[in-house]
Short mmCIF file of C-alpha atoms and ligand atoms in Angstrom, two decimals:
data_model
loop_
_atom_site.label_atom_id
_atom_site.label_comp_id
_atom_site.label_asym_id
_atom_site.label_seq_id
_atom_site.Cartn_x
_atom_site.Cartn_y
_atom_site.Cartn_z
CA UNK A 1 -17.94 5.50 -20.68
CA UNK A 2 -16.31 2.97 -18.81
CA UNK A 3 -16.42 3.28 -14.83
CA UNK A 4 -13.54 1.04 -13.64
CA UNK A 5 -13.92 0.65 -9.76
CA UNK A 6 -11.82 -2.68 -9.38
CA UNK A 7 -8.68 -0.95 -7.93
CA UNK A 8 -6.52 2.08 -7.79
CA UNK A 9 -3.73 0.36 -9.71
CA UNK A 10 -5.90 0.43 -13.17
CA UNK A 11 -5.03 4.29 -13.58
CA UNK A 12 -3.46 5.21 -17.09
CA UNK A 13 -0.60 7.93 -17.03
CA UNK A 14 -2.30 11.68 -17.96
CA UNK A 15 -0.96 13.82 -20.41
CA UNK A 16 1.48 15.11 -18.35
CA UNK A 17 2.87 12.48 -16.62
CA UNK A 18 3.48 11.21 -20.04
CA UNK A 19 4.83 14.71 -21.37
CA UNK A 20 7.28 13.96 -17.76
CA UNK A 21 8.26 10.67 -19.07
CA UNK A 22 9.60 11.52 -22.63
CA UNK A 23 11.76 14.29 -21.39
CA UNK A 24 13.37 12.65 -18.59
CA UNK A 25 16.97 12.69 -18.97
CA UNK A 26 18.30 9.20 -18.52
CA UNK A 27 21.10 7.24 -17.92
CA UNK A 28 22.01 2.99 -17.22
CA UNK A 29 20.92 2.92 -13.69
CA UNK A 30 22.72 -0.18 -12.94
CA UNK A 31 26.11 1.97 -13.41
CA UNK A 32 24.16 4.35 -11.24
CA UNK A 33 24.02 7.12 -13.74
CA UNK A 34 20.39 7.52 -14.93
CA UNK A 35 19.61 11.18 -13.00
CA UNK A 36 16.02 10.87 -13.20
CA UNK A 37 16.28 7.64 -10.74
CA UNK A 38 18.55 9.61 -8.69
CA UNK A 39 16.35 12.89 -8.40
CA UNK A 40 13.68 10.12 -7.10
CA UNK A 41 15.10 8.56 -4.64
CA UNK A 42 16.41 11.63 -3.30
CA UNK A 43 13.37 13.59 -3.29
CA UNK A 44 11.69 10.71 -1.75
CA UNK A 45 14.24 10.24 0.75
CA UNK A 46 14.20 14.33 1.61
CA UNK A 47 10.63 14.17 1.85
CA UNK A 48 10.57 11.51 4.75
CA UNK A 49 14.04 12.27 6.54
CA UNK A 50 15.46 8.96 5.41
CA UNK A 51 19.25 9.19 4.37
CA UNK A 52 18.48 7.32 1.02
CA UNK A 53 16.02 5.38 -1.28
CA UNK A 54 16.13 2.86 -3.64
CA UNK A 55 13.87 2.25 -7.09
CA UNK A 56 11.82 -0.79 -7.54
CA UNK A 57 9.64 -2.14 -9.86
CA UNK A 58 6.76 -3.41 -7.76
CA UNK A 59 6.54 -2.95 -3.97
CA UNK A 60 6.44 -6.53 -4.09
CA UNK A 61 9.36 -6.47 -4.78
CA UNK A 62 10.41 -4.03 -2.72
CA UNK A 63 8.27 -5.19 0.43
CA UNK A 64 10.66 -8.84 0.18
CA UNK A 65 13.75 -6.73 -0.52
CA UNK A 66 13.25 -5.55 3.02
CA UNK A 67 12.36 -8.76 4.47
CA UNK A 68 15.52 -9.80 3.07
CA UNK A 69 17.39 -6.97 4.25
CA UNK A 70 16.16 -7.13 8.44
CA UNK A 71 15.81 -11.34 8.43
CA UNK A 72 18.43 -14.63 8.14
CA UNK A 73 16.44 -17.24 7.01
CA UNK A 74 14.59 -19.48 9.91
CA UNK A 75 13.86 -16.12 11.65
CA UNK A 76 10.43 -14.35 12.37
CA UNK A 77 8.39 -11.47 11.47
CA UNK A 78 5.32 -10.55 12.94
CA UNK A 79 2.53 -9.02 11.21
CA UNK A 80 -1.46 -9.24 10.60
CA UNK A 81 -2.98 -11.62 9.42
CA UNK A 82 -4.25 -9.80 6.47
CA UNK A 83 -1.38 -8.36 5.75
CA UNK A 84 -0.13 -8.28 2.05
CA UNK A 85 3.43 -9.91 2.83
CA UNK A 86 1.59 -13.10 3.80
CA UNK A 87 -1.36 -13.32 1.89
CA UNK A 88 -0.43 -11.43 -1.84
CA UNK A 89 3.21 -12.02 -2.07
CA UNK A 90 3.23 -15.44 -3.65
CA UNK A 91 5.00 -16.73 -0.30
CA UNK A 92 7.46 -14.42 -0.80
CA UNK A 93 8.56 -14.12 2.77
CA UNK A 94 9.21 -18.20 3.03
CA UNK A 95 10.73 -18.88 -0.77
CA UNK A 96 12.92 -15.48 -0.54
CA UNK A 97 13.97 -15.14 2.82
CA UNK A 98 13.28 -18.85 4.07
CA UNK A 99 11.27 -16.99 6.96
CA UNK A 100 8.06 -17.32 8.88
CA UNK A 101 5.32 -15.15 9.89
CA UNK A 102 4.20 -15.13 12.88
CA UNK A 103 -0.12 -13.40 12.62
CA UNK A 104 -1.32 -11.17 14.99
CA UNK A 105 -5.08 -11.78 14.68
CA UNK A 106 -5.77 -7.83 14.56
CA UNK A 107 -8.69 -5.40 13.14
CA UNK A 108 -8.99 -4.17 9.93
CA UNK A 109 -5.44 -5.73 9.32
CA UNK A 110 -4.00 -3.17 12.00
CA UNK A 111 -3.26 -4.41 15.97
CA UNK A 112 -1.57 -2.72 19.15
CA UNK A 113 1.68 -2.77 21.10
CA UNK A 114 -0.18 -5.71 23.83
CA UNK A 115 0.04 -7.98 20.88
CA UNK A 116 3.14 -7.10 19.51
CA UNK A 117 4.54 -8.08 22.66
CA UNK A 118 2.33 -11.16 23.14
CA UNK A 119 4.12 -12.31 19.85
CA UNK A 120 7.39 -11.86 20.46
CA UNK A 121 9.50 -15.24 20.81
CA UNK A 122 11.84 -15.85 24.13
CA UNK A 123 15.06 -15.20 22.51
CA UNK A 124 16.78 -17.54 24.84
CA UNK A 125 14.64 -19.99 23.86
CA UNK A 126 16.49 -22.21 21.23
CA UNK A 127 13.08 -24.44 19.96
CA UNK A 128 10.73 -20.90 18.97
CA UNK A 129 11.56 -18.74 15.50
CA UNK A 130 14.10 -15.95 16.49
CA UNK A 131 11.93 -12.98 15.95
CA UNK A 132 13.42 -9.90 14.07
CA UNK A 133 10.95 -7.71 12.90
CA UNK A 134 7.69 -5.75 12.89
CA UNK A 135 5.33 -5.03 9.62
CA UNK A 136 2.81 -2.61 9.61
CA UNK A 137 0.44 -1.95 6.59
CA UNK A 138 -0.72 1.49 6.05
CA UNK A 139 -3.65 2.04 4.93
CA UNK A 140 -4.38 -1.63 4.77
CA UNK A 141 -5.26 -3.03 1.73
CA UNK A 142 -7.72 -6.30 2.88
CA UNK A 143 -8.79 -3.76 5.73
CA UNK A 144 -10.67 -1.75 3.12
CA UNK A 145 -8.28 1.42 3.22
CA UNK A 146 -8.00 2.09 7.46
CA UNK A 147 -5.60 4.29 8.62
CA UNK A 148 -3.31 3.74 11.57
CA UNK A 149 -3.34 5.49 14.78
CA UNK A 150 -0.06 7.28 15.31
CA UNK A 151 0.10 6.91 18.43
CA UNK A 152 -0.12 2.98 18.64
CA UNK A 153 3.08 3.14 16.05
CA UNK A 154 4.71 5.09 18.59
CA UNK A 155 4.26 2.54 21.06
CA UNK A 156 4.93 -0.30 18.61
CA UNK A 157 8.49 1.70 18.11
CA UNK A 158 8.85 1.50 21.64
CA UNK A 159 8.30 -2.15 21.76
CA UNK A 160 10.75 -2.71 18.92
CA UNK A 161 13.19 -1.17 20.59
CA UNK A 162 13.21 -2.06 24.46
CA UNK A 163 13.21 -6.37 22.35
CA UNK A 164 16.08 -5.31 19.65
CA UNK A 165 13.54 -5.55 16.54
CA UNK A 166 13.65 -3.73 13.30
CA UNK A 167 9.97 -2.09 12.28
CA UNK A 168 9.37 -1.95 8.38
CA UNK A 169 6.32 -0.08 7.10
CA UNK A 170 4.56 -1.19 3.96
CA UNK A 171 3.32 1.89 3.09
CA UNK A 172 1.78 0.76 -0.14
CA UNK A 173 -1.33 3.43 0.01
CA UNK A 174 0.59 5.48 2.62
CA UNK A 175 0.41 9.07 0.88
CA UNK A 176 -3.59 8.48 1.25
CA UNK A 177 -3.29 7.86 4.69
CA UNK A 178 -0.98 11.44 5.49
CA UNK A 179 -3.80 13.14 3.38
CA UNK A 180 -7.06 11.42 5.28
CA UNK A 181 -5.17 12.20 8.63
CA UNK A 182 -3.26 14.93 7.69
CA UNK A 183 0.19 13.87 8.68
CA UNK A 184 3.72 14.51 7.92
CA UNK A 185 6.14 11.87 5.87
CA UNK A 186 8.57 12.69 8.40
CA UNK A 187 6.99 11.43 11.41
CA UNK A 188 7.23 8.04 9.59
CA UNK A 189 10.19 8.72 8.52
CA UNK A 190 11.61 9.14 12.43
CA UNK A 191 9.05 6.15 13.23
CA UNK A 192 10.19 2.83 10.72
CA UNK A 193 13.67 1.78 9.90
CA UNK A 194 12.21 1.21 6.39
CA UNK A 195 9.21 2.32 4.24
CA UNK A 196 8.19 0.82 0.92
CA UNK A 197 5.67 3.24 -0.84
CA UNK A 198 4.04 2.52 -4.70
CA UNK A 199 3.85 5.18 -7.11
CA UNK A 200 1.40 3.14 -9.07
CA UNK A 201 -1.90 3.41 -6.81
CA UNK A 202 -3.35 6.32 -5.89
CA UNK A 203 -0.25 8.54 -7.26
CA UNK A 204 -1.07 7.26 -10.55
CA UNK A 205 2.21 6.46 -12.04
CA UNK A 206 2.36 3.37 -14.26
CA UNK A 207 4.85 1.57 -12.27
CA UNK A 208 7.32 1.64 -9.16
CA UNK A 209 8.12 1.68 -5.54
CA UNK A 210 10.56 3.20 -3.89
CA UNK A 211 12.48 1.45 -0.76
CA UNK A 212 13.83 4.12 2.14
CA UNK A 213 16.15 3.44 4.66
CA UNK A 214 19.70 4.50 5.94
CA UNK A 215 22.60 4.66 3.86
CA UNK A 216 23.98 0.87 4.68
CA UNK A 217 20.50 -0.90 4.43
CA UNK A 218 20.04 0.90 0.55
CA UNK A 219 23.13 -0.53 -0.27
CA UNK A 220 22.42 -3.91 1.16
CA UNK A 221 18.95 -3.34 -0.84
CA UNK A 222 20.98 -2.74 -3.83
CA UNK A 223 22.71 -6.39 -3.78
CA UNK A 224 19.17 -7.85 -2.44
CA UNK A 225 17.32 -6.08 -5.69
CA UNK A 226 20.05 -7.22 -7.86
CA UNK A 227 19.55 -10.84 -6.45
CA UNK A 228 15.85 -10.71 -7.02
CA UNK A 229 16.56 -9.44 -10.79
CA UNK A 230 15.79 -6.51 -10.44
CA UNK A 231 18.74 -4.64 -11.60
CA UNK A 232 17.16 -1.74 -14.45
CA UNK A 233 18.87 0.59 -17.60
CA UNK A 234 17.42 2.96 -18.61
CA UNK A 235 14.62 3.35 -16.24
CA UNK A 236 14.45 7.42 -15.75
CA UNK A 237 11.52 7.32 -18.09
CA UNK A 238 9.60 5.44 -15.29
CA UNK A 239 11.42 7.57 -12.60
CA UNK A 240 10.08 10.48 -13.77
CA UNK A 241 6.33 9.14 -13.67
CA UNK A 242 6.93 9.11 -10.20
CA UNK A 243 8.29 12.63 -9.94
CA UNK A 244 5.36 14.16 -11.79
CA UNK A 245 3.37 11.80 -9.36
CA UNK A 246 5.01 12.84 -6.48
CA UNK A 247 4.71 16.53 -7.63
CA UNK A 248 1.05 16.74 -8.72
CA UNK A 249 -0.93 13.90 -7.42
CA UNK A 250 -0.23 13.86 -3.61
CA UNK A 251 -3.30 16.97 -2.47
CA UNK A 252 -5.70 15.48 -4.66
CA UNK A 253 -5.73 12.02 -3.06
CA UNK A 254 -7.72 13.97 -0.60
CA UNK A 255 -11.14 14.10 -3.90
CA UNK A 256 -10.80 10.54 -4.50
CA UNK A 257 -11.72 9.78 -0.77
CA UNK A 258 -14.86 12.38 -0.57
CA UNK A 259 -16.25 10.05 -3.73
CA UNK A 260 -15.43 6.85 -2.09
CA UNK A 261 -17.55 8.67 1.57
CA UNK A 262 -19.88 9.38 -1.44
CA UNK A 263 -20.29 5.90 -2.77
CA UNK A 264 -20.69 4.64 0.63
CA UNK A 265 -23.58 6.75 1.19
CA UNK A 266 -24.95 5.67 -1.65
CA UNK A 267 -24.94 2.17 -1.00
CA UNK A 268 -26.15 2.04 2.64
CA UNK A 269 -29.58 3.70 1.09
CA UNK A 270 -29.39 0.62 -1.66
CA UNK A 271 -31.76 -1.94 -0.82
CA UNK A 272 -29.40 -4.96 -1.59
CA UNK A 273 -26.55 -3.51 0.65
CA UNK A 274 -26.59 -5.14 4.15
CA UNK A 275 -23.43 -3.19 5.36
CA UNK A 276 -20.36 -0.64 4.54
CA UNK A 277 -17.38 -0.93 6.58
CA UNK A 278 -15.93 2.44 7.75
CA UNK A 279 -14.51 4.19 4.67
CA UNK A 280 -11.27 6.42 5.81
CA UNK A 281 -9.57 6.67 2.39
CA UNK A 282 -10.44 5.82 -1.04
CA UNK A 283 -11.01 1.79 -0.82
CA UNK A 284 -15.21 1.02 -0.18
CA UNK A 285 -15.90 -2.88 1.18
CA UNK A 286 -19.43 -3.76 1.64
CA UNK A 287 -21.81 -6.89 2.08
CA UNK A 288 -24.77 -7.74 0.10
CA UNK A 289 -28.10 -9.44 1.44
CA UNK A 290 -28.91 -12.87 1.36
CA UNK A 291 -32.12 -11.50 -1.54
CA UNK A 292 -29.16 -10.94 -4.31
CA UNK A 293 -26.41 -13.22 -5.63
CA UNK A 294 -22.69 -11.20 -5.93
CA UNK A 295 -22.85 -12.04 -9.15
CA UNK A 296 -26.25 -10.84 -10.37
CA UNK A 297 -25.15 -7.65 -8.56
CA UNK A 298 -21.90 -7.23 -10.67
CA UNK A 299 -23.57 -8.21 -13.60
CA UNK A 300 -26.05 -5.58 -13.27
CA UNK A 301 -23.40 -2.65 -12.39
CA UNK A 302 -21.50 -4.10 -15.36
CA UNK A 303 -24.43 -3.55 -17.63
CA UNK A 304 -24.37 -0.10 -16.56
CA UNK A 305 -20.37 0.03 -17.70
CA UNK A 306 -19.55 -0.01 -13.70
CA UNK A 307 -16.71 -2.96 -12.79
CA UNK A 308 -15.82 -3.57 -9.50
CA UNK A 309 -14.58 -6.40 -7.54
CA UNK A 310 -15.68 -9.12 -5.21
CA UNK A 311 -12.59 -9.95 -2.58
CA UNK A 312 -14.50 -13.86 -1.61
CA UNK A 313 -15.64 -13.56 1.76
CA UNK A 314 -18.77 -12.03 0.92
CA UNK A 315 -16.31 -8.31 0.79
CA UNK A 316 -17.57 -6.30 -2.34
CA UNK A 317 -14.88 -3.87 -3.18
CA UNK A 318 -14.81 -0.69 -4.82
CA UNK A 319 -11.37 1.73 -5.14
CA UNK A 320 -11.91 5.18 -6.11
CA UNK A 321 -8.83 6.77 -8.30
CA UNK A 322 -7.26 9.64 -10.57
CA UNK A 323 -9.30 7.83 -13.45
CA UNK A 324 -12.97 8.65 -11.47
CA UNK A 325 -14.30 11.91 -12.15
CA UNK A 326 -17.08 13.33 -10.87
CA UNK A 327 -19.39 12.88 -13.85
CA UNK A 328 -18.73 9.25 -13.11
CA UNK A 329 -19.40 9.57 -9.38
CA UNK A 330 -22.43 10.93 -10.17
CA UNK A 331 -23.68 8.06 -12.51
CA UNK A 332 -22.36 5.55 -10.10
CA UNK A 333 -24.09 7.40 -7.59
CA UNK A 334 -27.89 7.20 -9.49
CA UNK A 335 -27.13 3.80 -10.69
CA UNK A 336 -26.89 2.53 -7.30
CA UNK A 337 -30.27 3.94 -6.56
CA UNK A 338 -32.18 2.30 -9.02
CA UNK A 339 -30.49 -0.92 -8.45
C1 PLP B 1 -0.34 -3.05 -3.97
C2 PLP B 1 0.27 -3.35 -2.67
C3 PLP B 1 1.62 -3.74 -2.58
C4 PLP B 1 2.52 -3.88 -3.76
O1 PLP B 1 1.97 -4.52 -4.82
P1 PLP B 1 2.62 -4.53 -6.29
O2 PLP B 1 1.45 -4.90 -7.12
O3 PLP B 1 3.68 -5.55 -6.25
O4 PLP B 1 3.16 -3.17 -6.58
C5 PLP B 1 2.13 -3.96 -1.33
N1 PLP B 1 1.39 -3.81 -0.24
C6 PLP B 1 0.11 -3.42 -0.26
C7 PLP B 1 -0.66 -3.23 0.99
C8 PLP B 1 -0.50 -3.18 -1.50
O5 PLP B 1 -1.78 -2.79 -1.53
#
């Protein structure tokens, strides 16, 4: 049995996300008449008070589409420093948009209002970027999973709007943050003037992100996807992955972060563990001592049919998923004691 622990994204569709996907009624979605893409964005948009949504294969993709969408090129956005626009986009936000990002050296790849506003340009000042935009991340990925305070989005909303600046949320992991902290979609929703969310993490679907925004910005988003080559066919099949996702796989994010509090119990007792960071959702970074190499300590889980993956920095990372039972916590679990 293999134990696969290197991210939430290495889930394979159950049976009934596949049963989902070969009855989905489709349609070519680039003459807008594949239903199943449709019902999505819809049901997406519904479920977060946003007038409309818009498919995408990656939330790459659909992370740049929005930078696109709220930028003109030589313009600004500010976001962490560990944010996944500027470190695990490629560039994206330079070669796409011909923008810059301005870091906000934060914690945990989350930061306050104070240093929103410390990083907001003089817009009367013709040498400094014209900023245009906010990015949040939540949960953050290089952050190890951490959820956002609602409250300091509410005063980062604020912000944007007493300086005329758009806020888009990259809300890759979101669902697992309104299930740790027991939130609403809709008090997002009211909060960003766009959300990108993946189906493909914790929801388990095998691909897709879905954009939300107002009526005008989809549309926009709809040339911008098209641009990027994103334009699909027949792409209901995929849709309704995200459906069934959507449907059955929202509540239980709630198991795969008691095994990742779990795992991080375990490895604070194991005696080549110096620390575990905080664990809020279902990502687990820790740091080994100086008495074990990283890799003798992979090789040894890997032995044992346990993967996981080392970030550089001295992070360890484990993700817990829809793939990790509890049989399999458990032998991670006495593994890690005899380490
Ligand atoms: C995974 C992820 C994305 C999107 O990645 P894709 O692999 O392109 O779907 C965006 N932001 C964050 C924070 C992520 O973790």
């Amino acid at each position: 049995m293999e134990i696969n622990l290197i991210s939430d994204t290495v889930t394979k569709p159950a049976k009934g996300m596949l049963q989902a996907m070969m009855n989905a009624e489709v349609g070519d979605d680039v003459f807008k008449t594949d239903p199943t893409v449709l019902e999505l964005q819809d049901k997406m948009a519904r479920m977060f008070g946003k007038e409309a949504g818009l498919f995408f294969p990656s939330g790459t993709m659909a992370n740049q589409a929005a930078l696109k969408l709220h930028t003109q090129p030589a313009e600004q956005v500010i976001c962490d420093k560990w944010s996944h626009i500027f470190n695990f986009e490629g560039g994206g936000p330079s070669f796409n948009s011909g923008i810059s990002c301005n870091l906000i050296d934060g914690h945990r790849g989350m930061f306050t209002a104070n240093q929103v506003i410390a990083k907001i340009n003089d817009k009367n000042n013709i040498h400094t970027p014209l900023t245009s935009l906010v990015e949040i991340e939540n949960t953050t990925n290089k952050g190890g999973g951490a959820c956002w305070d609602l409250y300091e989005i509410e005063k980062i909303r604020k912000v944007c709007d007493e300086n005329e600046l758009i806020l888009h949320l990259d809300g890759a992991r979101l669902f697992n943050a309104l299930v740790a902290k027991n939130e609403s979609p809709e008090q997002y929703g009211t909060l960003f003037d766009t959300i990108s969310i993946c189906l493909s993490k914790g929801l388990g679907a095998p691909i897709g992100s879905v954009l939300l925004g107002s009526h005008e910005q989809m549309k926009k988003a709809l040339r911008i996807r098209k641009l990027f080559g994103g334009a699909m066919r027949q792409v209901g099949y995929l849709a309704a992955a995200g459906i069934y996702a959507l449907d059955n796989h929202i509540e239980r994010l709630a198991d795969d972060h008691r095994r990742a509090a779990e795992i991080g119990k375990a490895l604070e007792k194991c005696r080549f563990v110096e620390s575990v960071e905080p664990i809020e959702t279902n990502i687990i970074i820790f740091y080994l001592k100086d008495s074990i190499t990283k890799e003798d300590f992979v090789k040894y889980l890997n032995a044992k049919n346990i993967l996981l993956h080392s970030m550089g920095e001295g992070k360890m990372r484990m993700v817990t998923h829809l793939d990790f039972t509890e049989e399999m916590l458990k032998v991670v679990v006495d593994v890690l004691k005899t380490v």
